[in-house]
């Protein structure tokens, strides 16, 4: 049994704590947040910094993300789909009753006037290096097929099904991972100032010595890492009677807008991507653009109620790629940028194997069968090439 100290209780911190405590290790997690739940969901959110994971839409889109990420992200993401499903199934078997995960594929959509831009994106997906060839190809849908799949979508949209893509319910998943790791010592309201091999420097307390110090503080890991925050804004709509089975993403020359259905007749519309560390409330421009795009895709959203808006910062390293840094007594994982939910389980698995703490097997559920997908990715077992790609060294400031 190792003594492990984790700085940060976001997506990575909670997943690591849950997995390591199940493996019998003694785990303590420090986070300045007041507790495990999401901050209260007012209409606007001027509050103190908190995990980007709460704000995220929770799309698990390895293929769609090839539009603006490299094959490493796609490959890790494709592995993570099966891992999130296992996590959700295990949490359900342990008594969680809330829906945490759904896998019905996703749709890429384009209005006729934007077909040229959409085709350029699809061409990029098709020609992305090496790994892309092994992903299910986007499957074009004709008008009748689209209407059968998602009757609520505006007629006349061009559509492609990305089989196998999925979503998590971020707030519920974050809470469930904390609630089902009771042996973890959660130290809420405590900030870690530095993370060094075998030691976490806790504000107001001083050094806490451990066998392995883990730094997953997201944007809060400065100055140890050369991070920047990238602002993202989302809007929650409540629309009883409007039914959407799967996330949809609108291809547009200027915006990448997605609509993600959530339990309780909720829809998350997102997200802006702005090179700014401004955490102030959602701007009028972003709100108008996101909601106009959503309405153009689902006209029935006209009567939806705007129940929440939120802005947060995605943690990004200079190359926008995820990085694992492992050395004796120290593990850092960061730079998950716009793909943190997509990448976390595969990165955690690779990182724990790297530091000699392979995670205990989950319940051993069979791998998912992608709905509408043409084939399963053959490398669901972990790939050392991906690991090597990501075992780069942290960016010093
Ligand atoms: C608008 C938006 C939409 C997104 N949509 C998606 C999506 O659809 N799919 C997807 O895969 N990803 C999405 N993301 C990205 C995803 O949320 C992030 O990549 C992910 O949350 C990063 O996980 P993390 O654990 O590294 O950091 P975080 O989730 O940010 O967690 C970091 C934690 O560290 C804590 N912390 C900070 N400083 C300290 C300190 N000094 N000491 C101790 N703890 C500290 C914080 O309080 C926080 O709890 C989105 C992000 C945003 C903002």
Short mmCIF file of C-alpha atoms and ligand atoms in Angstrom, two decimals:
data_model
loop_
_atom_site.label_atom_id
_atom_site.label_comp_id
_atom_site.label_asym_id
_atom_site.label_seq_id
_atom_site.Cartn_x
_atom_site.Cartn_y
_atom_site.Cartn_z
CA UNK A 1 0.00 0.00 0.00
CA UNK A 2 1.39 3.41 -0.98
CA UNK A 3 0.62 6.79 0.64
CA UNK A 4 -0.57 9.01 -2.19
CA UNK A 5 -1.28 12.74 -2.03
CA UNK A 6 -3.30 14.24 -4.89
CA UNK A 7 -3.49 18.00 -5.53
CA UNK A 8 -6.72 18.74 -7.41
CA UNK A 9 -10.16 17.10 -7.32
CA UNK A 10 -11.26 17.75 -10.90
CA UNK A 11 -11.75 15.08 -13.56
CA UNK A 12 -8.27 13.61 -13.20
CA UNK A 13 -8.03 13.95 -9.41
CA UNK A 14 -11.30 12.16 -8.71
CA UNK A 15 -10.71 9.41 -11.23
CA UNK A 16 -7.22 8.80 -9.82
CA UNK A 17 -8.48 8.82 -6.23
CA UNK A 18 -11.33 6.44 -7.01
CA UNK A 19 -9.09 4.01 -8.86
CA UNK A 20 -6.18 4.14 -6.40
CA UNK A 21 -8.39 3.70 -3.34
CA UNK A 22 -10.03 0.68 -4.97
CA UNK A 23 -6.52 -0.74 -5.37
CA UNK A 24 -6.02 -0.44 -1.60
CA UNK A 25 -3.76 2.61 -1.45
CA UNK A 26 -4.03 5.33 1.18
CA UNK A 27 -5.18 8.40 -0.75
CA UNK A 28 -5.56 12.02 0.38
CA UNK A 29 -6.94 14.66 -2.00
CA UNK A 30 -6.53 18.42 -1.51
CA UNK A 31 -8.70 20.98 -3.32
CA UNK A 32 -9.63 24.60 -2.51
CA UNK A 33 -13.27 23.86 -3.42
CA UNK A 34 -15.70 23.88 -0.49
CA UNK A 35 -16.90 20.33 -1.12
CA UNK A 36 -17.48 17.60 -3.71
CA UNK A 37 -20.58 19.10 -5.38
CA UNK A 38 -20.70 21.56 -8.26
CA UNK A 39 -20.94 25.19 -7.19
CA UNK A 40 -24.55 26.34 -7.01
CA UNK A 41 -26.08 26.80 -10.44
CA UNK A 42 -27.26 30.36 -10.50
CA UNK A 43 -28.22 32.01 -13.77
CA UNK A 44 -24.80 33.60 -13.99
CA UNK A 45 -21.70 32.41 -12.21
CA UNK A 46 -19.34 34.99 -10.80
CA UNK A 47 -17.92 32.57 -8.17
CA UNK A 48 -14.39 31.54 -7.28
CA UNK A 49 -12.38 29.23 -9.58
CA UNK A 50 -13.51 25.60 -9.66
CA UNK A 51 -12.89 22.53 -11.82
CA UNK A 52 -13.38 22.95 -15.56
CA UNK A 53 -14.78 19.44 -15.44
CA UNK A 54 -18.03 20.77 -13.92
CA UNK A 55 -18.56 23.19 -16.80
CA UNK A 56 -17.78 20.74 -19.60
CA UNK A 57 -20.45 19.42 -21.91
CA UNK A 58 -19.04 15.91 -21.46
CA UNK A 59 -18.85 15.01 -25.14
CA UNK A 60 -16.63 12.01 -25.83
CA UNK A 61 -15.87 12.69 -29.49
CA UNK A 62 -12.56 11.23 -30.61
CA UNK A 63 -13.44 11.45 -34.30
CA UNK A 64 -14.99 14.91 -34.28
CA UNK A 65 -12.06 16.26 -32.27
CA UNK A 66 -9.69 15.31 -35.11
CA UNK A 67 -10.88 18.58 -36.60
CA UNK A 68 -8.68 20.45 -34.15
CA UNK A 69 -6.51 17.83 -32.44
CA UNK A 70 -3.91 15.30 -33.47
CA UNK A 71 -4.11 11.51 -33.72
CA UNK A 72 -2.75 11.09 -30.17
CA UNK A 73 -5.92 12.67 -28.83
CA UNK A 74 -8.09 10.51 -31.09
CA UNK A 75 -6.31 7.32 -30.11
CA UNK A 76 -6.42 8.02 -26.36
CA UNK A 77 -10.03 9.14 -26.70
CA UNK A 78 -11.09 6.01 -28.50
CA UNK A 79 -9.63 3.89 -25.69
CA UNK A 80 -11.33 6.07 -23.10
CA UNK A 81 -14.80 5.38 -24.48
CA UNK A 82 -14.68 1.78 -23.26
CA UNK A 83 -13.05 2.83 -20.00
CA UNK A 84 -15.75 5.41 -19.14
CA UNK A 85 -18.37 2.82 -19.84
CA UNK A 86 -16.66 0.48 -17.40
CA UNK A 87 -16.40 3.22 -14.78
CA UNK A 88 -20.13 4.01 -15.13
CA UNK A 89 -21.10 0.33 -15.01
CA UNK A 90 -18.93 -0.22 -11.93
CA UNK A 91 -20.39 2.81 -10.16
CA UNK A 92 -23.88 1.57 -10.98
CA UNK A 93 -23.04 -1.85 -9.54
CA UNK A 94 -21.80 -0.06 -6.42
CA UNK A 95 -25.17 1.64 -5.94
CA UNK A 96 -25.09 4.79 -8.07
CA UNK A 97 -28.56 5.29 -9.52
CA UNK A 98 -28.07 8.38 -11.69
CA UNK A 99 -27.32 8.10 -15.40
CA UNK A 100 -23.61 8.82 -15.91
CA UNK A 101 -22.85 7.72 -19.47
CA UNK A 102 -24.62 7.29 -22.82
CA UNK A 103 -23.32 5.92 -26.09
CA UNK A 104 -25.48 6.43 -29.15
CA UNK A 105 -22.92 7.98 -31.51
CA UNK A 106 -23.02 11.67 -32.36
CA UNK A 107 -24.02 13.68 -35.40
CA UNK A 108 -22.11 16.25 -37.42
CA UNK A 109 -24.49 18.65 -39.11
CA UNK A 110 -24.22 21.42 -41.69
CA UNK A 111 -26.68 23.80 -43.28
CA UNK A 112 -26.67 23.69 -47.09
CA UNK A 113 -24.98 27.08 -47.33
CA UNK A 114 -22.08 25.79 -45.22
CA UNK A 115 -21.58 22.53 -47.07
CA UNK A 116 -18.23 23.62 -48.49
CA UNK A 117 -16.83 24.31 -45.02
CA UNK A 118 -18.29 21.04 -43.74
CA UNK A 119 -16.68 19.07 -46.55
CA UNK A 120 -13.31 20.61 -45.73
CA UNK A 121 -13.70 19.46 -42.11
CA UNK A 122 -14.71 15.97 -43.20
CA UNK A 123 -11.73 15.83 -45.55
CA UNK A 124 -9.48 16.77 -42.63
CA UNK A 125 -10.94 13.93 -40.56
CA UNK A 126 -10.40 11.53 -43.44
CA UNK A 127 -6.80 12.53 -44.03
CA UNK A 128 -5.63 12.88 -40.43
CA UNK A 129 -2.45 10.81 -40.01
CA UNK A 130 -2.32 7.06 -39.45
CA UNK A 131 -4.79 6.40 -36.70
CA UNK A 132 -7.72 8.09 -38.39
CA UNK A 133 -7.89 5.28 -40.90
CA UNK A 134 -8.78 2.88 -38.09
CA UNK A 135 -11.68 4.91 -36.71
CA UNK A 136 -15.20 4.38 -38.00
CA UNK A 137 -15.67 6.71 -40.95
CA UNK A 138 -18.34 9.42 -40.65
CA UNK A 139 -21.43 7.87 -42.20
CA UNK A 140 -23.45 10.26 -44.40
CA UNK A 141 -27.20 10.17 -43.73
CA UNK A 142 -29.89 11.05 -46.21
CA UNK A 143 -32.90 13.13 -45.23
CA UNK A 144 -35.08 10.12 -44.33
CA UNK A 145 -32.35 8.45 -42.29
CA UNK A 146 -31.73 11.65 -40.36
CA UNK A 147 -35.44 12.20 -39.73
CA UNK A 148 -35.75 8.63 -38.45
CA UNK A 149 -32.77 9.06 -36.11
CA UNK A 150 -33.51 12.54 -34.76
CA UNK A 151 -36.94 13.83 -35.85
CA UNK A 152 -36.46 17.07 -33.95
CA UNK A 153 -33.68 18.36 -36.23
CA UNK A 154 -34.45 21.00 -38.84
CA UNK A 155 -35.24 19.47 -42.24
CA UNK A 156 -32.64 20.09 -44.92
CA UNK A 157 -29.57 19.70 -42.70
CA UNK A 158 -26.71 17.65 -44.07
CA UNK A 159 -25.69 15.00 -41.55
CA UNK A 160 -23.00 12.43 -40.79
CA UNK A 161 -23.22 9.84 -38.02
CA UNK A 162 -20.07 9.27 -35.95
CA UNK A 163 -20.69 5.77 -34.65
CA UNK A 164 -19.40 4.87 -31.20
CA UNK A 165 -19.07 8.41 -29.88
CA UNK A 166 -20.51 8.94 -26.42
CA UNK A 167 -21.08 11.37 -23.55
CA UNK A 168 -20.66 11.49 -19.80
CA UNK A 169 -22.82 13.55 -17.45
CA UNK A 170 -19.98 15.61 -15.95
CA UNK A 171 -21.48 16.91 -12.71
CA UNK A 172 -23.02 13.58 -11.77
CA UNK A 173 -19.89 11.65 -12.72
CA UNK A 174 -17.68 13.95 -10.63
CA UNK A 175 -19.97 13.58 -7.64
CA UNK A 176 -20.31 9.82 -8.05
CA UNK A 177 -16.54 9.29 -8.19
CA UNK A 178 -16.12 11.19 -4.92
CA UNK A 179 -19.12 9.55 -3.24
CA UNK A 180 -17.94 6.04 -4.13
CA UNK A 181 -14.40 6.53 -2.86
CA UNK A 182 -15.21 6.65 0.86
CA UNK A 183 -11.78 5.52 2.00
CA UNK A 184 -10.23 8.58 0.36
CA UNK A 185 -9.41 11.41 2.75
CA UNK A 186 -10.93 14.45 1.00
CA UNK A 187 -9.41 17.67 2.27
CA UNK A 188 -11.76 20.31 0.86
CA UNK A 189 -10.94 23.97 1.24
CA UNK A 190 -7.19 23.30 1.12
CA UNK A 191 -4.88 24.68 -1.56
CA UNK A 192 -1.58 23.09 -2.57
CA UNK A 193 1.08 25.68 -3.40
CA UNK A 194 3.81 23.41 -4.82
CA UNK A 195 4.02 19.75 -5.75
CA UNK A 196 7.50 18.21 -5.64
CA UNK A 197 8.73 14.60 -5.53
CA UNK A 198 7.28 13.01 -2.38
CA UNK A 199 5.88 16.23 -0.97
CA UNK A 200 2.89 18.57 -1.30
CA UNK A 201 3.18 22.05 0.14
CA UNK A 202 -0.24 22.78 1.57
CA UNK A 203 -1.15 26.44 2.18
CA UNK A 204 -1.23 27.22 5.87
CA UNK A 205 0.17 23.83 6.85
CA UNK A 206 3.50 23.31 5.11
CA UNK A 207 4.97 20.13 3.64
CA UNK A 208 2.94 16.91 3.64
CA UNK A 209 5.18 13.91 2.88
CA UNK A 210 3.86 11.03 0.78
CA UNK A 211 5.22 8.14 -1.31
CA UNK A 212 3.75 9.64 -4.48
CA UNK A 213 2.78 13.28 -4.96
CA UNK A 214 0.27 13.76 -7.80
CA UNK A 215 -0.26 17.15 -9.44
CA UNK A 216 -3.58 17.39 -11.28
CA UNK A 217 -4.47 20.99 -10.46
CA UNK A 218 -5.48 21.96 -14.00
CA UNK A 219 -4.90 25.67 -14.51
CA UNK A 220 -3.93 25.86 -10.82
CA UNK A 221 -0.63 24.02 -11.46
CA UNK A 222 1.23 27.24 -12.20
CA UNK A 223 4.09 28.04 -11.73
CA UNK A 224 5.14 24.37 -11.83
CA UNK A 225 3.86 24.11 -15.43
CA UNK A 226 3.63 26.66 -18.26
CA UNK A 227 -0.15 26.52 -18.46
CA UNK A 228 -2.69 28.92 -19.84
CA UNK A 229 -6.45 28.93 -19.41
CA UNK A 230 -8.69 29.03 -22.47
CA UNK A 231 -12.11 30.47 -21.80
CA UNK A 232 -15.16 28.39 -22.71
CA UNK A 233 -18.82 29.32 -22.27
CA UNK A 234 -21.89 27.11 -22.17
CA UNK A 235 -25.62 27.71 -21.90
CA UNK A 236 -28.13 25.32 -20.38
CA UNK A 237 -31.61 25.16 -21.86
CA UNK A 238 -34.65 23.44 -20.38
CA UNK A 239 -37.03 22.19 -23.06
CA UNK A 240 -39.60 19.63 -21.93
CA UNK A 241 -41.01 17.73 -24.90
CA UNK A 242 -37.96 18.26 -27.13
CA UNK A 243 -36.21 14.93 -27.61
CA UNK A 244 -32.65 14.50 -28.81
CA UNK A 245 -30.96 11.11 -28.41
CA UNK A 246 -27.35 12.03 -29.02
CA UNK A 247 -24.98 15.04 -29.08
CA UNK A 248 -24.97 17.02 -32.32
CA UNK A 249 -22.29 19.35 -33.62
CA UNK A 250 -22.88 22.03 -36.21
CA UNK A 251 -20.13 22.55 -38.77
CA UNK A 252 -20.01 26.21 -39.58
CA UNK A 253 -17.34 28.47 -41.11
CA UNK A 254 -17.03 30.52 -37.91
CA UNK A 255 -18.40 28.47 -35.01
CA UNK A 256 -18.22 24.93 -33.74
CA UNK A 257 -21.46 24.71 -31.82
CA UNK A 258 -22.74 21.58 -30.15
CA UNK A 259 -25.96 20.65 -28.42
CA UNK A 260 -25.71 17.92 -25.82
CA UNK A 261 -28.86 16.36 -24.35
CA UNK A 262 -28.87 15.76 -20.59
CA UNK A 263 -31.36 13.94 -18.38
CA UNK A 264 -34.23 16.12 -17.08
CA UNK A 265 -35.06 17.75 -20.47
CA UNK A 266 -31.85 19.77 -20.34
CA UNK A 267 -29.63 20.72 -23.27
CA UNK A 268 -26.11 22.08 -22.97
CA UNK A 269 -25.18 24.40 -25.82
CA UNK A 270 -21.50 25.17 -26.20
CA UNK A 271 -18.92 26.22 -26.42
CA UNK A 272 -16.92 29.28 -27.17
CA UNK A 273 -13.12 29.01 -27.27
CA UNK A 274 -11.46 32.29 -26.41
CA UNK A 275 -7.77 32.90 -25.67
CA UNK A 276 -8.45 34.68 -22.42
CA UNK A 277 -8.32 33.87 -18.71
CA UNK A 278 -11.42 35.90 -18.07
CA UNK A 279 -13.79 33.91 -15.85
CA UNK A 280 -16.50 36.57 -15.83
CA UNK A 281 -20.06 35.67 -16.90
CA UNK A 282 -20.98 34.65 -20.45
CA UNK A 283 -20.88 37.52 -22.96
CA UNK A 284 -23.88 38.66 -24.96
CA UNK A 285 -22.05 37.88 -28.20
CA UNK A 286 -21.31 34.29 -27.21
CA UNK A 287 -24.82 33.76 -25.87
CA UNK A 288 -26.43 35.11 -29.04
CA UNK A 289 -24.19 33.13 -31.39
CA UNK A 290 -24.51 29.86 -29.49
CA UNK A 291 -28.26 30.10 -29.09
CA UNK A 292 -28.88 31.25 -32.67
CA UNK A 293 -26.92 28.27 -33.95
CA UNK A 294 -28.78 25.90 -31.61
CA UNK A 295 -32.13 27.29 -32.72
CA UNK A 296 -31.18 26.89 -36.39
CA UNK A 297 -30.53 23.19 -35.74
CA UNK A 298 -33.54 22.51 -33.48
CA UNK A 299 -36.27 25.09 -34.19
CA UNK A 300 -38.37 23.63 -31.35
CA UNK A 301 -35.85 25.10 -28.91
CA UNK A 302 -37.49 28.50 -29.51
CA UNK A 303 -39.57 28.11 -26.36
CA UNK A 304 -36.77 26.58 -24.28
CA UNK A 305 -35.96 28.36 -21.05
CA UNK A 306 -32.41 29.57 -20.41
CA UNK A 307 -31.72 28.12 -16.99
CA UNK A 308 -28.00 28.54 -16.56
CA UNK A 309 -24.90 30.07 -18.15
CA UNK A 310 -21.36 29.32 -17.15
CA UNK A 311 -17.80 30.19 -18.15
CA UNK A 312 -14.63 28.40 -17.13
CA UNK A 313 -11.02 27.87 -18.22
CA UNK A 314 -9.67 24.83 -20.03
CA UNK A 315 -6.11 23.97 -18.90
CA UNK A 316 -3.78 24.05 -21.93
CA UNK A 317 -0.02 23.62 -22.39
CA UNK A 318 1.78 25.45 -25.22
CA UNK A 319 1.26 22.63 -27.76
CA UNK A 320 -2.38 22.01 -26.70
CA UNK A 321 -1.53 18.34 -26.11
CA UNK A 322 -1.95 16.30 -22.90
CA UNK A 323 1.23 15.50 -21.01
CA UNK A 324 2.23 12.99 -18.36
CA UNK A 325 5.37 13.67 -16.35
CA UNK A 326 6.53 10.81 -14.13
CA UNK A 327 9.62 10.64 -11.94
CA UNK A 328 10.30 8.96 -8.60
CA UNK A 329 7.77 10.25 -6.07
CA UNK A 330 6.03 12.55 -8.56
CA UNK A 331 3.32 12.31 -11.18
CA UNK A 332 1.91 15.26 -13.09
CA UNK A 333 -0.87 15.06 -15.66
CA UNK A 334 -2.08 18.21 -17.34
CA UNK A 335 -2.84 20.02 -20.60
CA UNK A 336 -6.12 18.23 -21.23
CA UNK A 337 -7.45 21.40 -22.87
CA UNK A 338 -10.78 20.82 -24.60
CA UNK A 339 -10.63 17.03 -24.28
CA UNK A 340 -10.31 16.34 -20.54
CA UNK A 341 -13.29 14.05 -20.23
CA UNK A 342 -12.41 12.37 -23.49
CA UNK A 343 -8.85 11.59 -22.46
CA UNK A 344 -8.85 11.13 -18.68
CA UNK A 345 -9.35 7.35 -18.28
CA UNK A 346 -6.72 6.37 -20.83
CA UNK A 347 -4.23 8.91 -19.49
CA UNK A 348 -4.84 7.76 -15.91
CA UNK A 349 -4.35 4.14 -16.91
CA UNK A 350 -1.09 4.92 -18.72
CA UNK A 351 0.18 7.17 -15.94
CA UNK A 352 -0.48 4.64 -13.18
CA UNK A 353 1.25 1.90 -15.12
CA UNK A 354 4.20 4.23 -15.67
CA UNK A 355 4.64 4.82 -11.94
CA UNK A 356 4.25 1.11 -11.15
CA UNK A 357 0.74 1.34 -9.66
CA UNK A 358 -1.38 -0.38 -12.32
CA UNK A 359 -5.04 0.28 -11.55
CA UNK A 360 -7.10 -2.63 -10.21
CA UNK A 361 -9.33 -4.10 -12.90
CA UNK A 362 -12.88 -2.81 -12.92
CA UNK A 363 -15.75 -5.21 -13.30
CA UNK A 364 -14.56 -6.58 -16.62
CA UNK A 365 -17.54 -5.60 -18.71
CA UNK A 366 -17.23 -6.41 -22.40
CA UNK A 367 -16.09 -3.58 -24.69
CA UNK A 368 -18.85 -1.46 -26.21
CA UNK A 369 -20.32 -2.11 -29.61
CA UNK A 370 -20.43 1.25 -31.35
CA UNK A 371 -23.92 2.01 -32.59
CA UNK A 372 -23.73 2.67 -36.30
CA UNK A 373 -19.98 2.05 -36.27
CA UNK A 374 -18.32 -0.09 -38.88
CA UNK A 375 -15.73 -1.76 -36.69
CA UNK A 376 -14.20 -1.70 -33.27
CA UNK A 377 -10.84 -0.10 -32.80
CA UNK A 378 -8.60 -3.14 -32.55
CA UNK A 379 -6.20 -1.69 -30.00
CA UNK A 380 -8.46 -1.45 -26.97
CA UNK A 381 -5.63 -2.88 -24.97
CA UNK A 382 -3.24 -0.06 -24.18
CA UNK A 383 -0.67 0.95 -26.75
CA UNK A 384 2.86 1.75 -25.71
CA UNK A 385 3.27 4.00 -28.73
CA UNK A 386 0.59 6.30 -27.34
CA UNK A 387 2.20 6.14 -23.96
CA UNK A 388 5.55 7.07 -25.41
CA UNK A 389 3.99 9.95 -27.31
CA UNK A 390 2.62 11.29 -24.07
CA UNK A 391 5.54 10.64 -21.82
CA UNK A 392 6.99 13.89 -22.77
CA UNK A 393 8.29 16.16 -20.18
CA UNK A 394 6.46 18.92 -18.56
CA UNK A 395 6.90 22.35 -20.00
CA UNK A 396 9.04 24.35 -17.67
CA UNK A 397 7.99 27.96 -17.39
C1 LIG B 1 -16.88 25.17 -21.59
C2 LIG B 1 -16.10 23.87 -21.55
C3 LIG B 1 -16.57 22.79 -22.25
C4 LIG B 1 -15.85 21.58 -22.23
N1 LIG B 1 -16.38 20.50 -22.89
C5 LIG B 1 -15.70 19.34 -22.89
C6 LIG B 1 -16.24 18.20 -23.54
O1 LIG B 1 -17.36 18.22 -24.06
N2 LIG B 1 -15.50 17.05 -23.56
C7 LIG B 1 -14.28 16.97 -22.98
O2 LIG B 1 -13.64 15.92 -23.05
N3 LIG B 1 -13.75 18.03 -22.31
C8 LIG B 1 -14.43 19.21 -22.27
N4 LIG B 1 -13.91 20.29 -21.62
C9 LIG B 1 -12.54 20.21 -21.08
C10 LIG B 1 -12.47 19.56 -19.72
O3 LIG B 1 -13.41 20.12 -18.82
C11 LIG B 1 -11.05 19.76 -19.13
O4 LIG B 1 -10.09 19.34 -20.06
C12 LIG B 1 -10.90 18.95 -17.84
O5 LIG B 1 -11.80 19.43 -16.87
C13 LIG B 1 -9.46 19.00 -17.31
O6 LIG B 1 -9.42 18.15 -16.19
P1 LIG B 1 -8.39 18.41 -15.01
O7 LIG B 1 -8.69 17.40 -13.95
O8 LIG B 1 -7.00 18.49 -15.56
O9 LIG B 1 -8.73 19.89 -14.50
P2 LIG B 1 -10.03 20.45 -13.78
O10 LIG B 1 -11.24 19.64 -14.11
O11 LIG B 1 -10.07 21.91 -14.05
O12 LIG B 1 -9.71 20.23 -12.22
C14 LIG B 1 -8.62 20.88 -11.58
C15 LIG B 1 -8.89 20.83 -10.06
O13 LIG B 1 -7.72 21.32 -9.40
C16 LIG B 1 -8.15 22.17 -8.35
N5 LIG B 1 -7.08 23.09 -8.01
C17 LIG B 1 -6.71 24.23 -8.65
N6 LIG B 1 -5.68 24.81 -8.02
C18 LIG B 1 -5.39 24.02 -6.94
C19 LIG B 1 -4.43 24.08 -5.91
N7 LIG B 1 -3.56 25.10 -5.84
N8 LIG B 1 -4.40 23.09 -4.98
C20 LIG B 1 -5.27 22.05 -5.04
N9 LIG B 1 -6.20 21.93 -6.00
C21 LIG B 1 -6.27 22.91 -6.94
C22 LIG B 1 -9.38 22.87 -8.90
O14 LIG B 1 -10.20 23.40 -7.85
C23 LIG B 1 -10.06 21.72 -9.64
O15 LIG B 1 -10.93 21.01 -8.77
C24 LIG B 1 -14.62 21.50 -21.55
C25 LIG B 1 -14.17 22.58 -20.82
C26 LIG B 1 -14.90 23.77 -20.80
C27 LIG B 1 -14.41 24.94 -19.99
#
